[in-house]
Coordinates of C-alpha atoms and ligand atoms in Angstrom, one line a residue:
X1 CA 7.3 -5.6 6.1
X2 CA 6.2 -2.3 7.2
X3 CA 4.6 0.2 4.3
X4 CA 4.9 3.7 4.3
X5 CA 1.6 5.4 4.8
X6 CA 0.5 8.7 5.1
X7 CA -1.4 9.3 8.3
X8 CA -4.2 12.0 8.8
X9 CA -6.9 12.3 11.2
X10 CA -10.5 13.8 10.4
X11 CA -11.6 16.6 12.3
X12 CA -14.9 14.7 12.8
X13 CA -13.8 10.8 12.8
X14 CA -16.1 10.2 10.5
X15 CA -13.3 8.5 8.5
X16 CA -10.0 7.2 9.6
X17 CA -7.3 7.4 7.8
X18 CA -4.7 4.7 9.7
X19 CA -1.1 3.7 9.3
X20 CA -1.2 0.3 7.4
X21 CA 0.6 -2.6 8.6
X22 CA 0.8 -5.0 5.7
X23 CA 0.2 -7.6 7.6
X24 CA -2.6 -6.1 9.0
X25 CA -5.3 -8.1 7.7
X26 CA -7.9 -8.6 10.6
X27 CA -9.1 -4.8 10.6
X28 CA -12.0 -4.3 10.1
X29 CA -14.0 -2.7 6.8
X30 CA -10.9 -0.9 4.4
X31 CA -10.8 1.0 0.7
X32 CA -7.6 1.2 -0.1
X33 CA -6.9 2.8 -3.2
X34 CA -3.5 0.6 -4.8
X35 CA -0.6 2.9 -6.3
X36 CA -1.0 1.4 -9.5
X37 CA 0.7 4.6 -12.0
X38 CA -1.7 5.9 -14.4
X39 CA -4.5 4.0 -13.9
X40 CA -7.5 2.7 -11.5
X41 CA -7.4 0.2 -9.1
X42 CA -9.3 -0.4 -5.6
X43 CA -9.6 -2.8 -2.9
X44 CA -12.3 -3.2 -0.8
X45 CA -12.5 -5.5 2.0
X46 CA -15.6 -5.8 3.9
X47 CA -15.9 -6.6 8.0
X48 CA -17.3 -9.8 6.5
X49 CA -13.9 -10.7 4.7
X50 CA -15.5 -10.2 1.2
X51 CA -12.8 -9.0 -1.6
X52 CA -13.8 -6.8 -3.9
X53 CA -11.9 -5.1 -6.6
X54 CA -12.4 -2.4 -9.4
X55 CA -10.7 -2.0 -11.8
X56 CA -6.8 -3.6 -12.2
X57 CA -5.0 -0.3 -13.4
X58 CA -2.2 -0.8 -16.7
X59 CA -0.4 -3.6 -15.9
X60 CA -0.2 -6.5 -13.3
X61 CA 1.2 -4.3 -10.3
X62 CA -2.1 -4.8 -8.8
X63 CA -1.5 -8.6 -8.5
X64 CA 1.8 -8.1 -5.7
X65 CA -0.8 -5.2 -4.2
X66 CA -3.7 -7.7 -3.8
X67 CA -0.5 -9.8 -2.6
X68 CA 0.1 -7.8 0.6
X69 CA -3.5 -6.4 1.1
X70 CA -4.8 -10.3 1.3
X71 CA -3.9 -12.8 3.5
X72 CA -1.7 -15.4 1.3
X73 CA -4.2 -17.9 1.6
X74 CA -7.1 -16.0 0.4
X75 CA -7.3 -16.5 -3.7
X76 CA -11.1 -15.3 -3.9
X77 CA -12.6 -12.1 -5.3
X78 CA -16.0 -12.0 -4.6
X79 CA -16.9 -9.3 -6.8
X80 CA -14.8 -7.5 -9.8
X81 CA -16.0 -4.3 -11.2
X82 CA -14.6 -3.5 -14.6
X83 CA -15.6 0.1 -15.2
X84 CA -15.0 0.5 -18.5
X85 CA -12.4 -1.2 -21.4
X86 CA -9.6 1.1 -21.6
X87 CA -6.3 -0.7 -20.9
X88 CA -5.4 1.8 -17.6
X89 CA -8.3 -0.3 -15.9
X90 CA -8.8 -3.6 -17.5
X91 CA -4.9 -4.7 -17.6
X92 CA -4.8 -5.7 -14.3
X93 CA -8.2 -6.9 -14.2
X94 CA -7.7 -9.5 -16.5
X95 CA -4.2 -10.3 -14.6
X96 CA -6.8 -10.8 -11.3
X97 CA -9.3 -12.9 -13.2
X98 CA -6.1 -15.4 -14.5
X99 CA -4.8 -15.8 -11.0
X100 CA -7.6 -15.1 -8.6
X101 CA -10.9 -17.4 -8.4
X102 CA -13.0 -14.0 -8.7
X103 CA -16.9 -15.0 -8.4
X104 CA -18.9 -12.4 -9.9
X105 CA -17.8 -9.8 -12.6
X106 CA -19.9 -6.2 -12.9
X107 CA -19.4 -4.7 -16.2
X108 CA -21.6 -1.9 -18.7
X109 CA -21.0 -4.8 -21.7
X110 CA -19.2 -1.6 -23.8
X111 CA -17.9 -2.5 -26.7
X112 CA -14.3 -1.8 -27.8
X113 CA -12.1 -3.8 -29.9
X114 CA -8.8 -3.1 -28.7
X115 CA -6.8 -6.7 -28.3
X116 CA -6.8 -6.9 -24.4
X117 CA -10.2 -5.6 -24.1
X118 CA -11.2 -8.5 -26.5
X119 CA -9.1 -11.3 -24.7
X120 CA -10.8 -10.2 -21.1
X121 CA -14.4 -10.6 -22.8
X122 CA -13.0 -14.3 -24.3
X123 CA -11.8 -15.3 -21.2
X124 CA -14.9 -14.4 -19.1
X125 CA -17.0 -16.3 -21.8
X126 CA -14.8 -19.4 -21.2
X127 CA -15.1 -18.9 -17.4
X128 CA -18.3 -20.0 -17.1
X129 CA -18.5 -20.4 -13.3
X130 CA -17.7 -16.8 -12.9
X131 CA -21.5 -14.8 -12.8
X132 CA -21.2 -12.0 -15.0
X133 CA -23.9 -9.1 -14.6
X134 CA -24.0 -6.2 -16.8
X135 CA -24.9 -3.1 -15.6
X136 CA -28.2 -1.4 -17.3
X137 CA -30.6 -0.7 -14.6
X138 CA -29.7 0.4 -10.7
X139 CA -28.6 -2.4 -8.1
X140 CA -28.4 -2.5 -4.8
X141 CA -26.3 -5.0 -3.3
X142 CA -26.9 -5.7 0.4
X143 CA -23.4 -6.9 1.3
X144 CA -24.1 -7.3 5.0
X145 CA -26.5 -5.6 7.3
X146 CA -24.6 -2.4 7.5
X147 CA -22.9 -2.2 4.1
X148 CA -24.5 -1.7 0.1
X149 CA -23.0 -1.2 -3.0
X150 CA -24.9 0.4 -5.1
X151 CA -24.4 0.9 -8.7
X152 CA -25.7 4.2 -10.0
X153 CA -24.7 4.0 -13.7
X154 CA -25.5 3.3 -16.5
X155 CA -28.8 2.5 -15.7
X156 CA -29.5 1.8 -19.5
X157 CA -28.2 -0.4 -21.9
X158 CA -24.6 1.2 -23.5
X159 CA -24.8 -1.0 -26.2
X160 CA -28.6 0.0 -27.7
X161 CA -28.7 2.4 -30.8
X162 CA -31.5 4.1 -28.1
X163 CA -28.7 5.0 -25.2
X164 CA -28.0 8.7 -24.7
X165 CA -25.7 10.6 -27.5
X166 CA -22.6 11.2 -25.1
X167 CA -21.7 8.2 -24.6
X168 CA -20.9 7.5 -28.2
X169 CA -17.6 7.8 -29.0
X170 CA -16.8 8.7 -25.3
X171 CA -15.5 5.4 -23.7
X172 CA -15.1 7.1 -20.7
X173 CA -18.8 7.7 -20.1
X174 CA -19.6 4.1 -20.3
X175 CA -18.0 3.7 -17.0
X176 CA -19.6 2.0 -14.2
X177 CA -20.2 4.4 -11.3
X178 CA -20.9 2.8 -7.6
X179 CA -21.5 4.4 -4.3
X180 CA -20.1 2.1 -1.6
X181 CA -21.7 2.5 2.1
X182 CA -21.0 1.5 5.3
X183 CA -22.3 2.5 8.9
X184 CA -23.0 6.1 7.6
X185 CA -20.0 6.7 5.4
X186 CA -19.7 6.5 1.7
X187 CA -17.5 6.7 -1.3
X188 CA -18.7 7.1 -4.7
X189 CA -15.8 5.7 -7.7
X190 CA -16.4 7.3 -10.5
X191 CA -14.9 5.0 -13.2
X192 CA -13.2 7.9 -15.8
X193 CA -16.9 9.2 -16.4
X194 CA -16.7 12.9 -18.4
X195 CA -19.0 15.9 -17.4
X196 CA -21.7 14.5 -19.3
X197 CA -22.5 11.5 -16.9
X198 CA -22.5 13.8 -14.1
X199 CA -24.8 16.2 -15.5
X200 CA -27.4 13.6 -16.7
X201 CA -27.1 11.4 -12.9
X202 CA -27.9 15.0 -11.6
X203 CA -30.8 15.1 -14.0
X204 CA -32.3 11.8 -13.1
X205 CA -32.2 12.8 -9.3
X206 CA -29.7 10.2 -8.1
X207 CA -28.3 10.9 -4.8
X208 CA -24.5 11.2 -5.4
X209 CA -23.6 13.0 -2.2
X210 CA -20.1 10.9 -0.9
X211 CA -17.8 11.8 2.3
X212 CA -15.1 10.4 -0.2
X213 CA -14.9 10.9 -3.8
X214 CA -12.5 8.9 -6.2
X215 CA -12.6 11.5 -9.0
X216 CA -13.1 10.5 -12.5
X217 CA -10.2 10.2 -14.8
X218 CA -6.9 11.2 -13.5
X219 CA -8.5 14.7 -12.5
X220 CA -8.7 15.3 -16.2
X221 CA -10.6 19.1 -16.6
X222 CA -13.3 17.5 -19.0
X223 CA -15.0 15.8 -15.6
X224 CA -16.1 17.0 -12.1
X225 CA -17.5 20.0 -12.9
X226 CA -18.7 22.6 -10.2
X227 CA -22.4 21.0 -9.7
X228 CA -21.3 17.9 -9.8
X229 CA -18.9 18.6 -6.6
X230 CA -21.0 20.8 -5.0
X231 CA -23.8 18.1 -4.7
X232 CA -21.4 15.2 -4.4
X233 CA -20.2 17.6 -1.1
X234 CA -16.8 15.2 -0.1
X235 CA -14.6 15.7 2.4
X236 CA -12.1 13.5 0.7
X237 CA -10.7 13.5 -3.0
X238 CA -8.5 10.8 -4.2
X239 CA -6.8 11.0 -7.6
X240 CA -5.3 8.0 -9.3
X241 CA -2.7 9.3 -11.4
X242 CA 1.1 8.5 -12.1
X243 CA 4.5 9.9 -12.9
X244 CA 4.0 9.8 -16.7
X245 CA 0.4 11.8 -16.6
X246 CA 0.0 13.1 -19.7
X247 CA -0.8 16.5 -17.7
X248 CA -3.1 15.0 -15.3
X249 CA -4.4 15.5 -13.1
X250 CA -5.4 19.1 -14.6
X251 CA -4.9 22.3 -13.2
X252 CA -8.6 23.4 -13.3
X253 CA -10.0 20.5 -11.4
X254 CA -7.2 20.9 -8.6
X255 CA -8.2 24.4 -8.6
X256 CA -11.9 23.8 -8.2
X257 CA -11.3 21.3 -5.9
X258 CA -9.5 24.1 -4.1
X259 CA -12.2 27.1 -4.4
X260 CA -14.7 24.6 -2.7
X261 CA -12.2 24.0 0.4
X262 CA -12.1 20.3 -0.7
X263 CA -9.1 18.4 0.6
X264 CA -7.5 15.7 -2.3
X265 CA -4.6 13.0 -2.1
X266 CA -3.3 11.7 -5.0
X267 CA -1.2 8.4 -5.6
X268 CA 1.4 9.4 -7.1
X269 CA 2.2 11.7 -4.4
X270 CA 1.3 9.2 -1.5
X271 CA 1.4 5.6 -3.1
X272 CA -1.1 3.2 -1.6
X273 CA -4.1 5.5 0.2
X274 CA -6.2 3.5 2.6
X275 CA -9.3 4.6 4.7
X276 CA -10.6 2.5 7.5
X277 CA -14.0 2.4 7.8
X278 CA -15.3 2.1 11.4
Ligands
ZN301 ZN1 -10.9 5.6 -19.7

């Protein structure tokens, strides 16, 4: 079962980009970031064989994805991120939570009241091994000696009267932004946060400089603005986005991306995009 993969070398090896064997499981530290259409949905798996997901894209493709990326006997995630509630991230999440035993669920506690956003938030309630933190204030996760996940955002409460003006009505700028590190390499996800969020992390000072960037929402125009790339500084871009795009990813982030000599690959263009973290 071979899978087609893109292969591309850095000029610096700072990250590799490898051909991916599905059954190919014993490698060592991998983001791959799942051809899911037009939605979210990445797949980390530390040297220390921890699982981590975020976000399960808008349907349960992710569930025959997680099927080749894990080894069949693995069922656990040990960490889900749900960004934020709209249905091109959570669908598949909640797909993940029915048929995986996922331990610990990262979430901003947004409130939406569409029906599967509402089923996810019943289910986790009835789950009650699974831990559920809600992201308000910074964390650092120390996942092993020489790899953190770090959530940057929101480091406030989304849901009190008192959080910042742009984030209501503006889903998107709920999202759950993390910075993933390993030996010296990092990759910040970016949930489908709007101009808004980046201007205000810039604000507070946090360090959001990335060799990879998973831009926000489908490369829509209305996030990664100019200072926000120039300070995040990637080498890499990747852009979830599928066939039916609604116009993503826009024209003026590809060009920005572009005038700052930044290299992007996009799913729908490549499928599955993995980098091997060495
Ligand atoms: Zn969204």
């Amino acid at each position: 079962m071979f899978k087609r993969i893109l292969a591309l070398l850095f000029a610096i090896n700072l990250i590799l980009i490898v051909i991916a064997f599905s059954a190919d499981h014993e490698r060592g530290f991998i983001v791959r970031f799942f051809d899911v259409g037009q939605g979210d949905a990445i797949y980390i798996r530390t040297e220390k064989k921890q699982d981590i997901l975020i976000d399960g894209g808008p349907d349960d493709t992710v569930l025959s994805k997680l099927g080749e990326a894990m080894p069949f006997y693995d069922r656990d995630i040990d960490i889900l991120i749900i960004s934020h509630p709209h249905a091109d991230h959570i669908t598949g999440a909640l797909a993940v939570l029915k048929q995986y035993r996922v331990k610990t669920v990262y979430f901003s506690g947004a409130e939406h009241t569409t029906y599967q956003y509402l089923e996810l938030l019943r289910f986790l309630e009835e789950q009650k091994e699974i831990v559920k933190v809600k992201v308000d204030h910074p964390i650092n996760l120390q996942l092993s000696g020489e790899t953190a996940l770090s959530f940057l955002y929101p480091d406030f409460d989304v849901s009190s009267p008192l959080a910042p003006s742009f984030i209501k009505n503006n889903l998107n700028n709920t999202s759950v932004v993390v910075k993933l590190t390993h030996k010296g390499h990092s990759a910040l996800l970016t949930g489908d946060i709007g101009k808004e969020v980046e201007e205000y992390m810039l604000l507070q000072g946090v360090d959001v400089s990335a060799h990879l960037l998973k831009i926000a929402h489908q490369g829509s125009r209305f996030s990664s603005g100019e200072p926000f790339l120039r300070a995040v500084h990637p080498q890499f871009v990747v852009i979830f986005v599928g066939q039916n795009n609604y116009g993503h990813p826009h024209a003026e982030t590809l060009d920005r991306l572009r005038s700052l000599g930044i290299k992007f690959l996009r799913t729908d263009k490549e499928g599955d995009i993995e980098f091997s973290l060495e």
